[in-house]
Amino acid sequence: MTNENPFCANDPEVFVQAALLAQDYCDAIDLNLGCPQMIAKRGHYGAFLQEEWDLLQRMILLANEKLSVPITCKIRVFPDIDKTVKYAQMLEKAGCQLLTVHGRTKEQKGPLAGVASWEHIQAVRKAVNIPVFANGNIQCLSDVEECIRKTGVHGVMSAEGNLHNPALFEGRNPLVWEMAEEYLEIVQKYPCPLSYVRAHLFKLWHHTLQVYQQLREELAKVKTLEGIVDVNRELKLRCQEEIANQKEGEKPKEGLPFFHWICQPYIRPGPKERCKENGASGTEKGVRGKRTLEEEEDGNSELLSKNKQKKKLRNPNKSFDPSLKPKYAKCDQCGNPKGNKCVFNMCRGCCKKRAFKETADCPGHGLLFKTKYEKSLSWQHSQRGIQSPEMSQRGEAEVGEAVVLKEAGDSAV
């Protein structure tokens, strides 16, 4: 089993410096060029670098030159197959030694995820001479086998499918609480932030928490790992009671392939389905999806998320209309709001990197690298000036001593 360390980066030097710290603990360094999330857009990395081929070439070339382990990449596709193929070939030529292709564009995410294009993945597989892994549309083991057969790839990755059923690649559909028990044992052995644990269990228990809403609320509020173990125990008891009372011939509800207490895929609804879910029936029951609909951006309180509704209660005059938001000038480097008085027209983070690299000042951000450097030089010169009179007096004394010794020697002769 290969252990890869994934990185997000947009600076060749910084990327390689970080990778050098990790290379002794992994088999390969992976450059993630597939993240489509807003945080990647703000930070200028992931799938938002897919048009910057020159930068990507420099990052991969430098990594190949400096690292002792292979460099791999994960990408998303362009709508155009030919451009996707050229993109993959460019990465291969730069030195990428394994390529994972997610068959969705960077715009395909959340309710707009849709179906991944195996046709794009197949075209890349045929066009390059390095191993290619596929990603997208993998919900069960039969999907893995079909993907390999249709695309010819060397391997398959799964994200959401594996989160909802961690036994996906074993071809099993275990009970949700059994998978949770196994996972929580690992967490107890290798502790991590509780938010990570909670996020995993929301995925693993997705279908069951639609039935037991109270347990969903308890999982959201619990503050300790022991509390999460208790929630899992309660979930197990309720499911076992439901199984005991199950009628013969009863079938799963909500169109699920298995009963909710069995690990299984979650098919993300498209925008139309979400509108139906959050329409009349959803309003009557007070049920809403995790993400808000596009229409809520107009500031209509009936369509606002719970978080925005709370803000509205605190401040009734608050508006969520995007057209009323203040417009900020963007950082030349990453797209975050720039400092109004920044001499480089950058946000503070980017400004700090550049000012440090160039030993420059930016009074707008309170960064004084040049000034402090000059002060340190001045201090060093002053220290030398203080030491020099002492050194000269010591030198004169040593010369005088040598003259006396020479005169004494001459008289002795």
XYZ file of C-alpha atoms in Angstrom:
413
model
C 0.000 0.000 0.000
C 1.412 3.389 -1.030
C 1.516 6.283 1.426
C 1.217 9.644 -0.353
C 1.358 13.091 1.205
C -1.021 15.514 -0.590
C -0.141 19.215 -0.806
C -1.956 22.342 -1.946
C 0.422 25.039 -3.178
C 0.896 27.910 -5.605
C 4.571 28.751 -5.031
C 7.291 26.365 -6.341
C 9.827 27.221 -3.612
C 7.358 26.980 -0.718
C 5.878 23.744 -2.115
C 9.275 22.066 -2.381
C 10.411 23.271 1.059
C 7.289 21.723 2.606
C 7.650 18.530 0.571
C 11.273 18.132 1.709
C 10.035 18.004 5.308
C 7.625 15.168 4.454
C 9.523 13.072 1.899
C 11.239 10.822 4.457
C 7.855 9.755 5.825
C 6.013 8.857 2.607
C 6.370 7.073 -0.743
C 5.320 10.033 -2.928
C 4.336 13.702 -2.843
C 0.963 14.524 -4.382
C 0.117 17.987 -5.712
C -3.639 18.490 -5.338
C -4.925 20.346 -8.411
C -8.491 19.108 -8.003
C -9.992 20.968 -5.023
C -12.962 23.065 -6.262
C -14.005 24.556 -2.913
C -14.258 28.283 -2.170
C -11.314 28.061 0.249
C -9.160 26.904 -2.688
C -10.371 29.841 -4.771
C -9.536 32.304 -1.994
C -6.131 30.721 -1.408
C -5.447 30.376 -5.149
C -4.684 26.655 -5.236
C -6.303 23.345 -6.185
C -8.467 23.332 -9.323
C -8.135 27.122 -9.591
C -4.599 26.706 -10.948
C -5.660 24.583 -13.914
C -5.253 27.484 -16.358
C -1.776 28.412 -15.069
C 0.265 25.816 -16.922
C 3.577 27.675 -16.690
C 3.338 27.860 -12.883
C 2.403 24.168 -12.632
C 5.322 23.173 -14.859
C 7.746 25.116 -12.653
C 6.337 23.544 -9.482
C 6.603 19.980 -10.784
C 10.023 20.478 -12.429
C 11.492 21.887 -9.206
C 9.921 19.096 -7.146
C 11.452 16.477 -9.455
C 14.831 18.128 -9.154
C 14.865 18.445 -5.357
C 12.830 15.481 -4.038
C 13.938 11.887 -3.601
C 10.369 10.525 -3.975
C 8.031 10.661 -7.009
C 5.686 13.573 -7.634
C 2.034 12.771 -8.468
C -0.933 15.014 -9.317
C -4.716 14.946 -8.987
C -6.698 17.046 -11.459
C -10.225 17.886 -12.554
C -11.183 17.894 -16.213
C -11.984 20.764 -18.565
C -15.335 20.637 -20.393
C -13.339 20.026 -23.597
C -11.744 16.560 -23.839
C -8.870 17.726 -26.078
C -7.865 20.450 -23.620
C -8.024 17.936 -20.768
C -5.710 15.600 -22.693
C -3.203 18.407 -23.407
C -3.338 19.387 -19.720
C -2.498 15.823 -18.676
C 0.314 15.590 -21.247
C 1.799 18.853 -19.999
C 1.879 17.520 -16.418
C 3.454 14.265 -17.606
C 6.142 16.146 -19.546
C 6.894 18.313 -16.502
C 7.592 15.180 -14.447
C 4.314 13.978 -12.933
C 4.718 10.217 -12.435
C 1.128 9.244 -11.595
C -2.054 11.129 -12.477
C -5.457 10.894 -10.801
C -8.260 12.303 -12.955
C -11.549 13.354 -11.360
C -14.028 13.289 -14.214
C -15.826 16.476 -13.154
C -15.078 20.119 -13.889
C -14.292 22.520 -11.048
C -17.818 23.908 -11.369
C -19.357 20.472 -10.687
C -19.676 20.415 -6.905
C -22.341 20.215 -4.208
C -25.848 20.009 -5.685
C -24.355 20.702 -9.136
C -21.957 17.735 -8.965
C -23.792 15.682 -11.575
C -22.159 12.637 -13.170
C -18.394 12.351 -13.680
C -17.221 11.827 -17.264
C -15.402 8.533 -17.659
C -15.001 9.475 -21.337
C -12.554 12.239 -20.335
C -10.676 9.805 -18.076
C -10.440 7.198 -20.835
C -9.042 9.808 -23.277
C -6.344 10.814 -20.762
C -5.472 7.176 -20.076
C -4.875 6.562 -23.794
C -2.849 9.772 -24.251
C -0.228 9.461 -21.496
C 2.419 6.880 -20.622
C 2.210 7.173 -16.830
C -0.227 5.325 -14.523
C -3.696 6.915 -14.387
C -6.226 6.585 -11.557
C -9.922 7.408 -11.980
C -12.144 9.307 -9.567
C -15.902 9.930 -9.776
C -19.132 7.847 -9.786
C -17.677 5.217 -7.414
C -20.394 4.133 -4.960
C -19.793 0.383 -4.672
C -17.298 -2.313 -5.691
C -19.118 -3.069 -8.962
C -18.556 0.600 -9.946
C -14.820 0.107 -9.395
C -14.773 -2.919 -11.696
C -16.885 -1.203 -14.355
C -14.728 1.938 -14.273
C -11.523 -0.033 -14.791
C -13.133 -1.995 -17.623
C -14.473 1.095 -19.429
C -11.545 3.477 -18.958
C -8.555 1.118 -18.768
C -7.143 2.942 -15.732
C -4.594 1.403 -13.365
C -6.544 2.224 -10.209
C -9.620 3.915 -8.764
C -10.143 6.432 -5.974
C -13.368 7.140 -4.091
C -14.253 10.044 -1.804
C -17.911 10.299 -0.742
C -18.680 6.665 -1.553
C -15.916 5.572 0.792
C -17.031 7.982 3.525
C -20.558 6.554 3.531
C -19.290 2.968 3.360
C -15.652 2.513 4.482
C -15.891 -1.179 3.439
C -16.624 -0.212 -0.185
C -13.413 -1.705 -1.592
C -14.053 -4.949 0.293
C -17.416 -5.312 -1.404
C -19.241 -5.344 1.946
C -22.150 -3.359 3.396
C -21.667 -3.603 7.180
C -23.895 -2.251 9.944
C -23.329 1.468 10.527
C -22.647 1.165 14.254
C -20.065 -1.591 13.670
C -18.102 0.679 11.320
C -18.475 3.509 13.851
C -17.159 1.312 16.691
C -14.118 0.352 14.607
C -13.499 3.985 13.659
C -13.844 5.244 17.249
C -11.308 2.655 18.437
C -8.831 4.090 15.934
C -9.578 7.631 17.131
C -8.940 6.605 20.742
C -5.577 5.211 19.671
C -4.715 8.143 17.403
C -6.539 11.240 18.749
C -7.724 13.999 16.408
C -9.996 17.081 16.735
C -13.564 16.178 17.668
C -14.881 18.098 14.654
C -13.144 15.564 12.359
C -14.815 12.660 14.178
C -18.221 14.332 14.045
C -17.877 15.045 10.304
C -17.016 11.392 9.562
C -19.955 10.090 11.578
C -22.415 12.451 9.906
C -21.399 10.788 6.618
C -21.381 7.241 7.996
C -24.747 7.622 9.754
C -26.351 9.811 7.074
C -29.399 7.641 6.327
C -29.983 6.600 9.959
C -29.879 10.195 11.182
C -32.718 11.029 8.773
C -34.826 8.613 10.853
C -33.509 9.512 14.322
C -33.310 13.301 14.180
C -32.790 13.565 17.936
C -29.532 11.611 17.659
C -28.459 13.970 14.893
C -28.872 16.904 17.286
C -27.014 15.039 20.048
C -24.101 14.295 17.711
C -23.948 17.974 16.752
C -23.856 19.130 20.392
C -21.654 16.490 22.059
C -18.340 17.837 23.388
C -16.298 14.714 24.196
C -15.240 11.486 22.513
C -16.934 9.542 25.312
C -20.150 11.399 24.497
C -19.869 10.357 20.841
C -19.365 6.730 21.944
C -22.596 7.062 23.961
C -24.463 8.411 20.909
C -23.251 5.427 18.876
C -24.430 3.068 21.628
C -27.879 4.683 21.628
C -28.040 4.541 17.829
C -27.165 0.844 17.951
C -29.913 0.118 20.522
C -32.572 1.946 18.512
C -31.627 0.185 15.282
C -31.576 -3.233 16.968
C -35.022 -2.533 18.423
C -36.267 -1.551 14.966
C -34.781 -4.738 13.475
C -36.475 -6.845 16.172
C -39.869 -5.289 15.369
C -39.422 -5.538 11.609
C -42.249 -7.222 9.722
C -41.572 -10.057 7.328
C -41.229 -8.881 3.729
C -40.788 -5.242 4.750
C -38.694 -3.245 2.275
C -36.340 -0.260 2.753
C -38.011 3.154 2.658
C -37.133 6.313 0.707
C -35.999 4.219 -2.270
C -32.819 3.040 -0.525
C -31.168 -0.185 -1.743
C -30.712 -1.334 1.892
C -32.270 -0.534 5.261
C -30.921 2.701 6.766
C -28.779 0.908 9.373
C -26.626 -0.638 6.634
C -23.681 1.255 5.108
C -24.654 2.339 1.592
C -24.150 5.168 -0.905
C -25.782 8.565 -0.667
C -26.840 9.883 -4.065
C -26.618 13.649 -3.902
C -29.828 15.232 -5.293
C -29.559 17.678 -8.182
C -30.877 21.258 -8.038
C -34.387 20.291 -9.230
C -34.702 17.512 -6.665
C -33.469 19.864 -3.933
C -36.086 22.446 -4.947
C -38.779 19.786 -4.592
C -37.386 18.702 -1.211
C -37.269 22.279 0.055
C -40.562 23.296 -1.570
C -44.053 22.911 -0.153
C -43.465 19.618 1.641
C -40.163 20.810 3.073
C -41.670 24.044 4.335
C -44.521 22.223 6.050
C -42.168 19.895 7.893
C -39.511 22.534 8.547
C -36.988 20.341 6.759
C -34.054 21.913 4.920
C -30.956 20.623 3.247
C -27.466 21.393 4.525
C -26.815 24.010 1.837
C -29.147 26.861 0.980
C -30.678 27.302 -2.443
C -29.424 29.883 -4.880
C -32.650 31.855 -4.482
C -31.915 32.660 -0.845
C -29.283 35.154 -1.955
C -32.026 37.678 -2.678
C -32.461 38.123 1.087
C -35.840 36.385 1.404
C -35.952 35.259 5.057
C -38.100 32.222 4.230
C -35.231 30.818 2.167
C -32.365 31.815 4.442
C -30.208 29.244 6.167
C -30.615 28.795 9.916
C -27.389 30.670 10.555
C -28.535 33.663 8.490
C -31.966 33.586 10.151
C -30.241 33.918 13.545
C -28.278 36.905 12.273
C -31.518 38.404 10.990
C -33.110 38.036 14.443
C -30.183 39.840 16.043
C -30.220 42.562 13.383
C -33.594 42.872 11.536
C -32.101 45.434 9.125
C -29.370 43.096 7.955
C -29.507 42.231 4.242
C -27.935 39.274 2.476
C -28.376 40.752 -0.992
C -24.975 40.262 -2.707
C -25.447 43.474 -4.709
C -25.385 45.456 -1.431
C -22.144 43.938 -0.192
C -19.191 46.350 -0.148
C -16.819 45.889 -3.072
C -13.215 45.269 -2.114
C -10.156 45.589 -4.325
C -8.522 42.185 -4.685
C -4.987 41.106 -3.843
C -2.823 40.842 -6.978
C -1.602 37.427 -5.816
C -4.472 35.417 -4.314
C -7.753 37.288 -4.830
C -8.401 38.040 -1.139
C -9.223 41.674 -0.242
C -6.024 43.738 -0.445
C -4.855 46.239 2.150
C -5.941 49.779 1.279
C -2.467 51.184 1.962
C -0.395 48.173 0.890
C 2.562 49.217 -1.284
C 2.362 45.901 -3.181
C -1.449 45.896 -3.659
C -1.730 42.617 -1.739
C -3.472 41.088 1.254
C -1.432 40.909 4.444
C -0.395 37.274 3.991
C 0.941 37.742 0.458
C 2.460 41.109 1.362
C 4.357 39.567 4.275
C 5.862 36.872 2.035
C 6.971 39.380 -0.596
C 8.273 41.956 1.888
C 10.319 39.259 3.637
C 11.662 37.908 0.340
C 12.661 41.371 -0.915
C 13.633 42.799 2.519
C 11.149 45.620 1.997
C 8.766 47.693 4.135
C 4.987 47.986 3.917
C 3.797 50.637 6.398
C 0.195 49.888 5.411
C 0.471 46.403 6.942
C 2.961 47.417 9.630
C 5.721 45.271 8.082
C 9.192 46.796 8.542
C 11.678 44.188 7.335
C 13.932 46.758 5.593
C 13.890 49.189 8.512
C 14.715 46.488 11.055
C 17.490 45.120 8.832
C 19.043 48.574 8.490
C 18.802 49.106 12.249
C 20.551 45.786 12.873
C 23.372 46.794 10.483
C 23.690 50.166 12.197
C 23.861 48.486 15.594
C 26.580 46.097 14.347
C 28.658 49.046 13.064
C 28.271 50.877 16.357
C 29.408 47.785 18.247
C 32.539 47.582 16.091
C 33.206 51.307 16.758
C 33.037 50.720 20.520
C 35.421 47.777 20.309
C 38.029 49.453 18.000
C 39.607 51.948 20.571
C 40.145 49.069 22.998
C 41.714 47.010 20.254
C 44.054 49.886 19.223
C 45.205 50.460 22.827
C 45.843 46.730 23.179
C 47.767 46.738 19.902
C 49.962 49.719 20.993
C 50.774 47.998 24.276
C 51.802 44.818 22.475
C 54.109 46.825 20.132
C 55.711 48.640 23.078
C 56.281 45.334 24.809
C 58.013 43.950 21.724
C 60.347 47.011 21.506
C 61.411 46.652 25.176
C 62.152 42.937 24.663
C 64.185 43.702 21.533
C 66.255 46.379 23.359
C 66.864 43.995 26.233
C 68.074 41.350 23.801
C 70.431 43.798 22.041
C 72.020 44.896 25.315
C 72.528 41.274 26.366
C 74.492 40.619 23.167
